[in-house]
Amino acid sequence: MTKTQIFPGRYDSLEKISEFIQENTKNAGFDGFTSYTIETAVDEACSNIIEHAYGQENIGDIEISVSINPSNLTIYIKDNGKPFNPKSIPKPNLSSNLYERKGDGLGLYMMRQWMDEVQFEFVDNKNVLKMVKNKGQ
Amino acid sequence: MTKTQIFPGRYDSLEKISEFIQENTKNAGFDGFTSYTIETAVDEACSNIIEHAYGQENIGDIEISVSINPSNLTIYIKDNGKPFNPKSIPKPNLSSNLYERKGDGLGLYMMRQWMDEVQFEFVDNKNVLKMVKNKGQ
Amino acid sequence: MEISINNYKRCDIVKVSGRIDSSTSPQLLTTFNSIMDDGKYKIIFNMSDVSFISSAGLRVLISTQKNCKRYNRGELALCNLPENIKAALDLAGFIPLFRIFDTEVEAVGSF
Amino acid sequence: MEISINNYKRCDIVKVSGRIDSSTSPQLLTTFNSIMDDGKYKIIFNMSDVSFISSAGLRVLISTQKNCKRYNRGELALCNLPENIKAALDLAGFIPLFRIFDTEVEAVGSF
Ligand SMILES: Nc1ncnc2c1ncn2[C@@H]1O[C@H](COP(=O)(O)OP(=O)(O)O)[C@@H](O)[C@H]1O
Ligand SMILES: Nc1ncnc2c1ncn2[C@@H]1O[C@H](COP(=O)(O)OP(=O)(O)O)[C@@H](O)[C@H]1O
């Protein structure tokens, strides 16, 4: 079963996106904490689309499809912004020294840590982000 | 209906005395705060009997009778200690200046403020304290 | 009666559950005295779980307050007063003698 | 998101209820900045009613902590962390960067 919803590329869509994701993680049977990690990954992905792919709010939409499969939950997030190549992005500095520590660069890191698969592609002039969370771990 | 109970003249009887009084104030239909004021008056009276009439713990008993009447609750408290004449007791100092303020002498004052009638007698070699709380005020 | 003590940087919180009467008030006095014996005179008394206080308990509060305030070294503050307990303090004329807070946080935050 | 601020003698408590995401985190930053603009750098952030925090919210925490700690003038301390929020802070490596308390009282009592 796949559900798709399209949201305007604005920060105040994030709350509605979270509600959409929560519905699906609940239906998929994930526990509260696992749902929270998926919600976080999607929020980070969508924030990045608005901030980096579109460069600002109200430039384009974000299309989210969620499939509840027997062994996993698979999420596709599509946008029409500028192509993104994550290979060029360095790992964030996680130093526990406050003065060396930066607050940015955490979004991709959290997505990768909390999802089992995170894959960016540029297809048919769209950025397509696929994220998978396995069930029953 | 009158209920009577006898308690050993010791400070650890005070909790059981309170429970006995609470049962009766509840049956008489008093609200929580009014019950609390009656409980306080009885506690002060019994503490004084142990401290002042008997002079110490484990000298004699305290007999308490409670009557639930149509218009009031009447409590009799009897002891075999030394006769007490409350006339000689001055009113407490209720100064709001901390350094003039004393902490003692509050017991009789609280009994008189919170009960409608407080009367000490010495009858048949016993101190008999009668306290009345009117209903429906 | 049960007594707990929590130490913070600038004050201690004493919390009692149960009755403070002639039987139990000596224990409360001992508790306050032991804190003051450690040189700590900023004390908060959380009364939320006090079910009853007699004049014997009130005497402990006043003597502790005098002791704490001596030489301007501190203060006994009260917090979380149940209605009945507040009425007893009021009857005894104690309300002007203590700072009284709704919550522990406000009390701690005032020191 | 709703924000409340309570001022105490030695610190301020900021409490948020709701989501801290890219949409709402600027409001939180403004709140922290306005407290610091008043010359107050001892801030407690009560997170009990925070339902969600994204990296945008985490960025606000780190920049506020740096600002508070500058010249040794203060600190941002956290309290009442829900489990999910604590897991996010942990993933981001934030646990060593903040003093974290179970209750507001302990947090206020530490200043
Ligand atoms: N969807 C995207 N489109 C374009 N660039 C992106 C996208 N997502 C992330 N980036 C780039 O990767 C960097 C790291 O992203 P991220 O880890 O989310 O942290 P932050 O957004 O805080 O910089 C961003 O600064 C940006 O340069
Ligand atoms: N039952 C009693 N028998 C003898 N003396 C009493 C009795 N009750 C009270 N008193 C005397 O009256 C004084 C005032 O009593 P009270 O108001 O209860 O305050 P306190 O007991 O704190 O002194 C007592 O100090 C005591 O001298």
Coordinates of C-alpha atoms and ligand atoms in Angstrom, one line a residue:
Chain A
M1 CA 0.0 0.0 0.0
T2 CA 1.4 3.3 -1.1
K3 CA 0.2 6.7 0.1
T4 CA 1.3 9.9 -1.6
Q5 CA 0.8 13.5 -0.6
I6 CA 2.1 16.8 -2.0
F7 CA 3.0 19.6 0.3
P8 CA 3.9 23.2 -0.5
G9 CA 7.7 23.9 0.0
R10 CA 7.3 26.0 3.1
Y11 CA 8.5 25.5 6.7
D12 CA 5.0 25.5 8.0
S13 CA 4.3 22.3 5.9
L14 CA 6.7 20.5 8.2
E15 CA 4.1 19.9 10.9
K16 CA 1.6 18.5 8.4
I17 CA 4.3 16.3 6.9
S18 CA 5.1 14.9 10.4
E19 CA 1.4 14.1 10.9
F20 CA 1.3 12.3 7.6
I21 CA 4.4 10.3 8.5
Q22 CA 3.2 9.5 12.0
E23 CA -0.1 8.0 10.6
N24 CA 1.9 5.7 8.3
T25 CA 4.5 4.6 10.9
K26 CA 1.6 3.9 13.3
N27 CA -0.1 1.8 10.6
A28 CA 3.1 0.0 9.9
G29 CA 3.3 -1.0 13.6
F30 CA 6.5 0.9 14.6
D31 CA 7.0 1.7 18.2
G32 CA 6.9 5.3 19.4
F33 CA 10.7 5.8 19.4
T34 CA 11.2 4.3 15.9
S35 CA 8.4 6.4 14.6
Y36 CA 10.1 9.4 16.1
T37 CA 13.4 8.6 14.3
I38 CA 11.5 8.3 10.9
E39 CA 9.7 11.5 11.5
T40 CA 13.0 13.2 12.2
A41 CA 14.7 11.9 9.0
V42 CA 11.8 13.1 6.9
D43 CA 11.7 16.5 8.6
E44 CA 15.4 16.9 8.0
A45 CA 15.1 15.9 4.3
C46 CA 12.2 18.3 3.7
S47 CA 13.9 21.2 5.6
N48 CA 16.9 20.7 3.3
I49 CA 14.8 20.7 0.2
I50 CA 13.3 24.1 1.1
E51 CA 16.6 25.5 2.4
H52 CA 19.0 24.1 -0.1
A53 CA 17.3 22.6 -3.2
Y54 CA 14.8 25.4 -3.6
G55 CA 16.9 28.0 -1.7
Q56 CA 13.9 29.6 0.0
E57 CA 10.2 29.0 0.8
N58 CA 7.4 28.9 -1.8
I59 CA 9.5 27.9 -4.8
G60 CA 8.1 24.4 -5.4
D61 CA 6.3 21.4 -3.9
I62 CA 7.5 18.4 -2.0
E63 CA 5.9 15.1 -2.9
I64 CA 6.1 12.3 -0.4
S65 CA 5.1 8.7 -1.0
V66 CA 5.1 6.1 1.8
S67 CA 4.9 2.4 1.2
I68 CA 4.2 0.0 4.0
N69 CA 5.8 -3.2 2.9
P70 CA 6.0 -6.6 4.8
S71 CA 9.6 -6.1 5.9
N72 CA 10.0 -2.3 5.8
L73 CA 8.6 1.2 5.4
T74 CA 9.9 2.9 2.2
I75 CA 9.6 6.6 1.7
Y76 CA 10.2 8.6 -1.5
I77 CA 10.6 12.4 -1.4
K78 CA 10.7 14.3 -4.6
D79 CA 11.4 18.0 -5.4
N80 CA 12.1 20.1 -8.5
G81 CA 14.9 22.0 -7.0
K82 CA 18.6 22.1 -8.0
P83 CA 20.2 18.7 -8.3
F84 CA 21.9 17.5 -5.1
N85 CA 25.0 15.4 -4.9
P86 CA 25.5 14.3 -1.3
K87 CA 28.9 12.7 -2.0
S88 CA 30.5 16.1 -1.7
I89 CA 29.2 16.7 1.8
P90 CA 31.7 16.0 4.6
K91 CA 30.7 14.3 7.9
P92 CA 29.7 16.8 10.6
N93 CA 32.0 17.7 13.5
L94 CA 30.6 16.0 16.6
S95 CA 33.3 17.3 18.9
S96 CA 32.4 17.4 22.6
N97 CA 34.4 20.6 22.9
L98 CA 31.9 23.4 22.8
Y99 CA 34.1 25.9 21.0
E100 CA 35.1 23.6 18.2
R101 CA 31.6 22.3 17.9
K102 CA 29.4 23.4 15.0
G103 CA 25.6 23.3 15.0
D104 CA 25.2 22.6 11.3
G105 CA 25.6 19.6 9.1
L106 CA 23.5 17.5 11.5
G107 CA 20.6 16.9 9.2
L108 CA 22.1 14.4 6.7
Y109 CA 23.9 12.7 9.6
M110 CA 20.7 12.1 11.6
M111 CA 18.9 10.8 8.5
R112 CA 21.7 8.3 7.8
Q113 CA 22.0 7.2 11.4
W114 CA 18.3 6.7 12.0
M115 CA 17.3 5.2 8.6
D116 CA 18.5 1.9 7.3
E117 CA 18.9 3.2 3.7
V118 CA 19.3 6.8 2.4
Q119 CA 19.7 7.3 -1.3
F120 CA 19.7 10.4 -3.4
E121 CA 19.0 10.3 -7.2
F122 CA 18.3 12.8 -9.9
V123 CA 15.6 11.3 -12.2
D124 CA 13.4 13.0 -14.9
N125 CA 14.6 16.4 -13.7
K126 CA 13.6 15.6 -10.1
N127 CA 15.6 15.0 -7.0
V128 CA 14.4 11.6 -5.6
L129 CA 15.3 10.7 -2.1
K130 CA 14.6 7.1 -1.1
M131 CA 14.7 6.3 2.6
V132 CA 14.0 2.8 4.1
K133 CA 13.3 1.7 7.7
N134 CA 13.3 -2.0 8.3
K135 CA 10.7 -3.6 10.5
G136 CA 11.2 -5.8 13.5
Q137 CA 14.7 -4.8 14.7
Chain B
M1 CA -25.9 9.2 69.0
T2 CA -22.9 9.3 71.3
K3 CA -19.6 7.4 70.8
T4 CA -17.0 7.1 73.5
Q5 CA -13.5 5.9 73.2
I6 CA -10.6 5.8 75.8
F7 CA -7.0 6.5 74.7
P8 CA -3.8 6.1 76.7
G9 CA -2.4 9.5 77.6
R10 CA 0.5 9.4 75.2
Y11 CA 1.5 11.5 72.2
D12 CA 1.2 8.6 69.8
S13 CA -2.5 8.4 70.7
L14 CA -3.0 11.7 68.9
E15 CA -3.1 10.1 65.5
K16 CA -5.8 7.6 66.5
I17 CA -7.7 10.3 68.3
S18 CA -7.7 12.3 65.0
E19 CA -9.0 9.3 63.1
F20 CA -11.8 8.8 65.7
I21 CA -12.8 12.5 65.4
Q22 CA -12.6 12.4 61.6
E23 CA -15.1 9.5 61.5
N24 CA -17.5 11.4 63.6
T25 CA -17.2 14.8 61.8
K26 CA -17.7 12.9 58.5
N27 CA -20.9 11.2 59.8
A28 CA -22.1 14.5 61.1
G29 CA -21.8 15.9 57.6
F30 CA -19.2 18.6 58.2
D31 CA -17.1 19.7 55.2
G32 CA -13.4 19.0 55.0
F33 CA -12.2 22.3 56.3
T34 CA -14.6 22.3 59.3
S35 CA -13.6 18.8 60.1
Y36 CA -10.0 19.9 60.1
T37 CA -10.8 22.7 62.6
I38 CA -12.5 20.2 65.0
E39 CA -9.6 17.8 64.6
T40 CA -7.2 20.6 65.5
A41 CA -9.2 21.6 68.6
V42 CA -9.3 18.1 69.9
D43 CA -5.6 17.5 69.2
E44 CA -4.7 20.7 71.1
A45 CA -6.9 19.7 74.0
C46 CA -5.4 16.2 74.3
S47 CA -1.8 17.4 73.8
N48 CA -2.4 19.9 76.7
I49 CA -3.9 17.1 78.9
I50 CA -0.7 15.0 78.4
E51 CA 1.7 17.9 78.7
H52 CA 0.0 20.0 81.4
A53 CA -2.7 18.0 83.3
Y54 CA -0.7 14.8 83.5
G55 CA 2.7 16.5 83.2
Q56 CA 4.1 13.7 81.1
E57 CA 3.2 10.7 79.0
N58 CA 1.7 7.4 80.4
I59 CA 0.2 8.8 83.6
G60 CA -3.5 8.4 82.8
D61 CA -6.1 8.0 80.1
I62 CA -8.1 10.4 77.9
E63 CA -11.8 9.7 77.5
I64 CA -13.5 11.2 74.5
S65 CA -17.2 11.2 73.8
V66 CA -18.7 12.6 70.7
S67 CA -22.4 13.3 70.2
I68 CA -23.8 14.0 66.8
N69 CA -26.9 16.2 67.5
P70 CA -29.4 17.7 65.0
S71 CA -27.8 21.1 65.3
N72 CA -24.3 20.5 66.5
L73 CA -21.4 18.1 67.3
T74 CA -20.6 18.0 71.0
I75 CA -17.4 16.6 72.3
Y76 CA -16.5 15.8 75.9
I77 CA -12.9 15.1 76.8
K78 CA -12.1 13.8 80.4
D79 CA -8.9 13.3 82.2
N80 CA -7.8 12.6 85.8
G81 CA -4.9 15.0 85.9
K82 CA -4.5 18.1 87.9
P83 CA -7.4 20.6 87.9
F84 CA -7.1 23.3 85.2
N85 CA -8.4 26.8 85.5
P86 CA -8.2 28.4 82.1
K87 CA -9.3 31.8 83.5
S88 CA -5.7 32.4 84.6
I89 CA -4.3 31.9 81.1
P90 CA -3.5 35.1 79.2
K91 CA -4.2 35.5 75.5
P92 CA -1.2 34.6 73.3
N93 CA 1.0 37.2 71.7
L94 CA 0.1 37.2 67.9
S95 CA 2.6 39.9 67.0
S96 CA 3.7 39.9 63.4
N97 CA 7.2 41.0 64.6
L98 CA 9.2 37.8 64.5
Y99 CA 11.4 38.8 67.5
E100 CA 8.5 39.6 69.8
R101 CA 6.6 36.7 68.6
K102 CA 6.3 33.6 70.9
G103 CA 5.4 30.2 69.6
D104 CA 3.5 29.0 72.7
G105 CA 0.1 29.7 74.0
L106 CA -1.5 28.9 70.7
G107 CA -3.4 25.8 71.7
L108 CA -6.2 27.2 73.7
Y109 CA -6.5 30.1 71.3
M110 CA -7.0 27.8 68.3
M111 CA -9.6 25.7 70.2
R112 CA -11.6 28.9 71.1
Q113 CA -11.3 30.4 67.6
W114 CA -12.3 27.3 65.8
M115 CA -15.0 25.9 68.1
D116 CA -18.3 27.6 68.9
E117 CA -18.2 26.7 72.6
V118 CA -15.2 25.7 74.8
Q119 CA -15.8 25.1 78.5
F120 CA -13.6 23.6 81.2
E121 CA -15.1 22.1 84.4
F122 CA -13.8 20.0 87.3
V123 CA -16.4 17.4 88.1
D124 CA -16.1 14.2 90.2
N125 CA -12.4 14.6 90.4
K126 CA -12.1 14.8 86.7
N127 CA -11.3 17.6 84.2
V128 CA -14.2 17.8 81.8
L129 CA -13.8 19.8 78.6
K130 CA -16.9 20.4 76.6
M131 CA -16.5 21.6 73.0
V132 CA -19.3 22.3 70.6
K133 CA -19.3 22.9 66.9
N134 CA -22.6 24.1 65.4
K135 CA -23.8 22.7 62.1
G136 CA -24.7 24.5 59.0
Q137 CA -22.8 27.8 59.3
Chain C
M1 CA 5.6 11.3 59.5
E2 CA 8.3 11.0 56.9
I3 CA 11.0 13.6 56.2
S4 CA 13.2 14.0 53.2
I5 CA 15.9 16.6 52.6
N6 CA 17.3 17.8 49.3
N7 CA 20.4 19.9 49.2
Y8 CA 20.9 22.5 46.5
K9 CA 23.6 25.0 45.9
R10 CA 22.1 27.9 47.9
C11 CA 19.3 26.2 50.0
D12 CA 17.9 23.0 51.3
I13 CA 14.4 21.7 50.8
V14 CA 12.8 19.8 53.7
K15 CA 9.6 17.9 52.8
V16 CA 7.4 16.1 55.3
S17 CA 4.6 13.8 54.6
G18 CA 2.0 13.1 57.3
R19 CA 1.0 14.7 60.6
I20 CA 3.0 17.3 62.5
D21 CA 1.7 17.0 66.1
S22 CA 3.1 16.7 69.6
S23 CA 4.3 13.2 68.8
T24 CA 6.1 14.0 65.6
S25 CA 7.2 17.6 65.8
P26 CA 10.4 16.8 67.8
Q27 CA 11.6 14.9 64.8
L28 CA 11.0 17.9 62.5
L29 CA 12.8 20.2 64.9
T30 CA 15.8 17.8 65.0
T31 CA 15.8 17.8 61.2
F32 CA 15.9 21.6 61.0
N33 CA 18.5 21.8 63.7
S34 CA 20.8 19.3 62.0
I35 CA 20.7 21.4 58.8
M36 CA 21.5 24.5 60.8
D37 CA 24.3 22.7 62.6
D38 CA 25.9 22.2 59.2
G39 CA 25.9 26.0 58.9
K40 CA 23.0 26.1 56.4
Y41 CA 20.3 28.6 57.2
K42 CA 18.4 28.9 53.9
I43 CA 15.7 26.3 54.2
I44 CA 12.6 25.7 52.2
F45 CA 9.8 23.7 53.9
N46 CA 7.6 22.0 51.3
M47 CA 4.3 21.3 53.1
S48 CA 2.4 19.8 50.2
D49 CA 2.1 16.4 51.9
V50 CA 1.5 17.7 55.4
S51 CA -1.9 16.4 56.4
F52 CA -2.1 18.1 59.8
I53 CA -0.2 20.7 61.9
S54 CA -0.9 21.5 65.5
S55 CA 0.5 24.3 67.7
A56 CA 3.4 22.0 68.5
G57 CA 4.4 22.0 64.8
L58 CA 3.8 25.8 64.6
R59 CA 6.2 26.3 67.5
V60 CA 8.9 24.4 65.5
L61 CA 8.4 26.7 62.5
I62 CA 8.7 29.9 64.6
S63 CA 11.8 28.8 66.5
T64 CA 13.5 27.6 63.3
Q65 CA 12.6 30.9 61.6
K66 CA 14.2 32.9 64.4
N67 CA 17.2 30.7 64.3
C68 CA 17.6 31.0 60.5
K69 CA 17.1 34.7 60.4
R70 CA 19.6 35.5 63.2
Y71 CA 22.6 37.6 62.0
N72 CA 20.8 37.9 58.7
R73 CA 22.2 34.5 57.8
G74 CA 19.2 33.0 56.2
E75 CA 15.5 32.2 56.3
L76 CA 12.9 29.5 56.5
A77 CA 10.6 29.8 53.5
L78 CA 7.4 27.8 53.0
C79 CA 5.9 26.4 49.8
N80 CA 3.1 24.2 48.5
L81 CA 0.7 24.9 51.4
P82 CA -2.5 22.8 51.4
E83 CA -5.6 24.9 52.2
N84 CA -6.1 23.5 55.7
I85 CA -2.5 24.1 56.7
K86 CA -2.6 27.6 55.3
A87 CA -5.7 28.3 57.4
A88 CA -3.9 27.1 60.6
L89 CA -0.9 29.4 59.8
D90 CA -3.3 32.2 59.2
L91 CA -5.2 31.7 62.4
A92 CA -1.9 31.7 64.3
G93 CA -0.9 34.9 62.6
F94 CA 2.1 33.3 60.9
I95 CA 1.4 34.5 57.3
P96 CA 3.4 37.7 57.7
L97 CA 6.4 35.9 59.3
F98 CA 7.3 33.7 56.4
R99 CA 7.8 34.0 52.6
I100 CA 5.3 31.6 51.1
F101 CA 5.6 30.3 47.6
D102 CA 3.3 28.2 45.4
T103 CA 6.0 25.9 44.1
E104 CA 9.4 24.6 45.0
V105 CA 10.9 26.2 41.9
E106 CA 9.7 29.6 42.9
A107 CA 11.1 29.1 46.4
V108 CA 14.5 27.9 45.2
G109 CA 14.6 30.5 42.6
S110 CA 14.2 33.2 45.3
F111 CA 17.4 32.4 47.1
Chain D
M1 CA 4.9 26.2 19.5
E2 CA 4.3 28.1 22.7
I3 CA 7.0 29.7 24.8
S4 CA 6.9 30.8 28.4
I5 CA 9.6 32.5 30.4
N6 CA 9.8 32.6 34.2
N7 CA 12.4 34.9 35.9
Y8 CA 14.0 33.9 39.1
K9 CA 16.7 35.6 41.2
R10 CA 19.6 33.8 39.6
C11 CA 18.3 32.3 36.4
D12 CA 15.4 32.3 33.9
I13 CA 13.4 29.3 32.9
V14 CA 12.3 29.0 29.3
K15 CA 9.6 26.4 28.6
V16 CA 8.4 25.4 25.1
S17 CA 5.5 23.3 24.2
G18 CA 5.2 21.8 20.8
R19 CA 7.6 21.3 17.8
I20 CA 11.0 22.9 17.4
D21 CA 11.6 22.6 13.7
S22 CA 12.8 24.9 10.9
S23 CA 9.5 26.7 11.1
T24 CA 9.5 27.4 14.8
S25 CA 13.1 27.5 15.8
P26 CA 13.7 31.1 14.9
Q27 CA 11.1 32.1 17.5
L28 CA 13.1 30.1 20.1
L29 CA 16.3 31.8 19.1
T30 CA 14.7 35.2 19.4
T31 CA 13.5 34.3 22.9
F32 CA 17.0 33.2 24.1
N33 CA 18.5 36.3 22.5
S34 CA 16.1 38.6 24.2
I35 CA 17.0 37.2 27.6
M36 CA 20.7 37.6 26.8
D37 CA 20.1 41.1 25.6
D38 CA 18.8 41.8 29.1
G39 CA 22.2 40.8 30.4
K40 CA 21.0 37.4 31.7
Y41 CA 23.0 34.4 30.7
K42 CA 21.9 31.7 33.2
I43 CA 19.1 30.0 31.4
I44 CA 17.3 26.8 32.0
F45 CA 15.4 25.2 29.1
N46 CA 12.6 23.0 30.3
M47 CA 11.9 20.5 27.5
S48 CA 9.1 18.5 29.1
D49 CA 6.5 19.6 26.6
V50 CA 8.7 19.6 23.5
S51 CA 7.2 17.0 21.1
F52 CA 9.9 17.2 18.4
I53 CA 13.3 18.8 17.8
S54 CA 15.1 18.9 14.5
S55 CA 18.6 19.9 13.7
A56 CA 17.4 23.4 13.3
G57 CA 16.4 23.4 17.0
L58 CA 19.7 21.7 18.0
R59 CA 21.5 24.6 16.2
V60 CA 19.6 27.1 18.4
L61 CA 20.7 25.2 21.5
I62 CA 24.4 25.1 20.6
S63 CA 24.6 28.8 19.6
T64 CA 22.8 29.8 22.7
Q65 CA 25.1 27.7 24.8
K66 CA 28.2 29.3 23.2
N67 CA 26.7 32.8 23.8
C68 CA 25.8 32.1 27.4
K69 CA 29.2 30.6 28.3
R70 CA 31.2 33.4 26.7
Y71 CA 33.3 35.2 29.3
N72 CA 32.2 32.6 31.9
R73 CA 29.1 34.6 32.3
G74 CA 26.5 31.9 32.4
E75 CA 25.2 28.7 30.9
L76 CA 22.2 27.1 29.2
A77 CA 21.1 24.1 31.2
L78 CA 18.4 21.6 30.2
C79 CA 15.8 19.9 32.2
N80 CA 12.9 17.4 32.0
L81 CA 14.0 15.8 28.7
P82 CA 11.5 13.4 27.2
E83 CA 13.1 10.2 26.0
N84 CA 12.8 10.9 22.2
I85 CA 14.3 14.4 22.7
K86 CA 17.1 12.9 24.8
A87 CA 17.8 10.4 22.0
A88 CA 18.1 13.2 19.5
L89 CA 20.5 15.2 21.7
D90 CA 22.5 12.0 22.2
L91 CA 22.7 11.2 18.5
A92 CA 24.0 14.7 17.8
G93 CA 26.6 14.3 20.5
F94 CA 25.1 17.1 22.6
I95 CA 24.9 15.3 26.0
P96 CA 28.4 16.3 27.1
L97 CA 27.8 20.0 26.1
F98 CA 25.0 20.7 28.5
R99 CA 24.2 20.1 32.2
I100 CA 21.0 18.1 32.2
F101 CA 18.6 17.9 35.2
D102 CA 15.6 15.8 35.9
T103 CA 13.6 18.6 37.4
E104 CA 13.3 22.4 37.3
V105 CA 14.0 22.5 41.0
E106 CA 17.3 20.7 40.6
A107 CA 18.2 23.0 37.7
V108 CA 17.3 26.2 39.5
G109 CA 19.0 24.9 42.7
S110 CA 22.3 24.4 40.8
F111 CA 22.7 28.1 40.0
Ligands
LIG1 N1 18.3 18.6 -0.6 C1 19.5 19.3 -0.7 N2 19.7 20.0 -1.8 C2 20.9 20.7 -1.9 N3 21.9 20.7 -0.9 C3 21.7 20.0 0.2 C4 20.5 19.2 0.4 N4 20.5 18.6 1.5 C5 21.7 19.0 2.1 N5 22.4 19.8 1.3 C6 23.8 20.3 1.5 O1 24.4 19.5 2.5 C7 24.8 20.3 3.6 C8 24.6 19.5 4.9 O2 23.2 19.3 5.1 P1 22.7 19.0 6.5 O3 23.4 17.8 7.0 O4 21.2 18.8 6.5 O5 23.0 20.2 7.4 P2 22.7 21.7 7.3 O6 21.4 21.8 6.5 O7 22.5 22.1 8.7 O8 23.9 22.4 6.7 C9 23.9 21.5 3.5 O9 24.6 22.6 4.1 C10 23.8 21.7 2.0 O10 24.9 22.3 1.5
LIG2 N1 -5.4 20.7 80.3 C1 -4.6 21.6 80.9 N2 -4.2 21.3 82.1 C2 -3.4 22.2 82.8 N3 -2.9 23.3 82.2 C3 -3.2 23.6 80.9 C4 -4.1 22.8 80.2 N4 -4.2 23.3 79.0 C5 -3.5 24.4 79.0 N5 -2.9 24.6 80.2 C6 -2.1 25.8 80.5 O1 -2.4 26.8 79.6 C7 -1.2 27.3 78.9 C8 -1.6 27.6 77.5 O2 -1.9 26.5 76.8 P1 -1.9 26.4 75.3 O3 -2.7 27.6 74.8 O4 -2.4 25.1 74.8 O5 -0.4 26.7 74.9 P2 0.9 25.9 75.3 O6 0.5 24.5 75.6 O7 1.7 26.0 74.0 O8 1.6 26.6 76.4 C9 -0.3 26.1 79.1 O9 1.1 26.6 79.0 C10 -0.6 25.6 80.4 O10 0.1 26.3 81.4

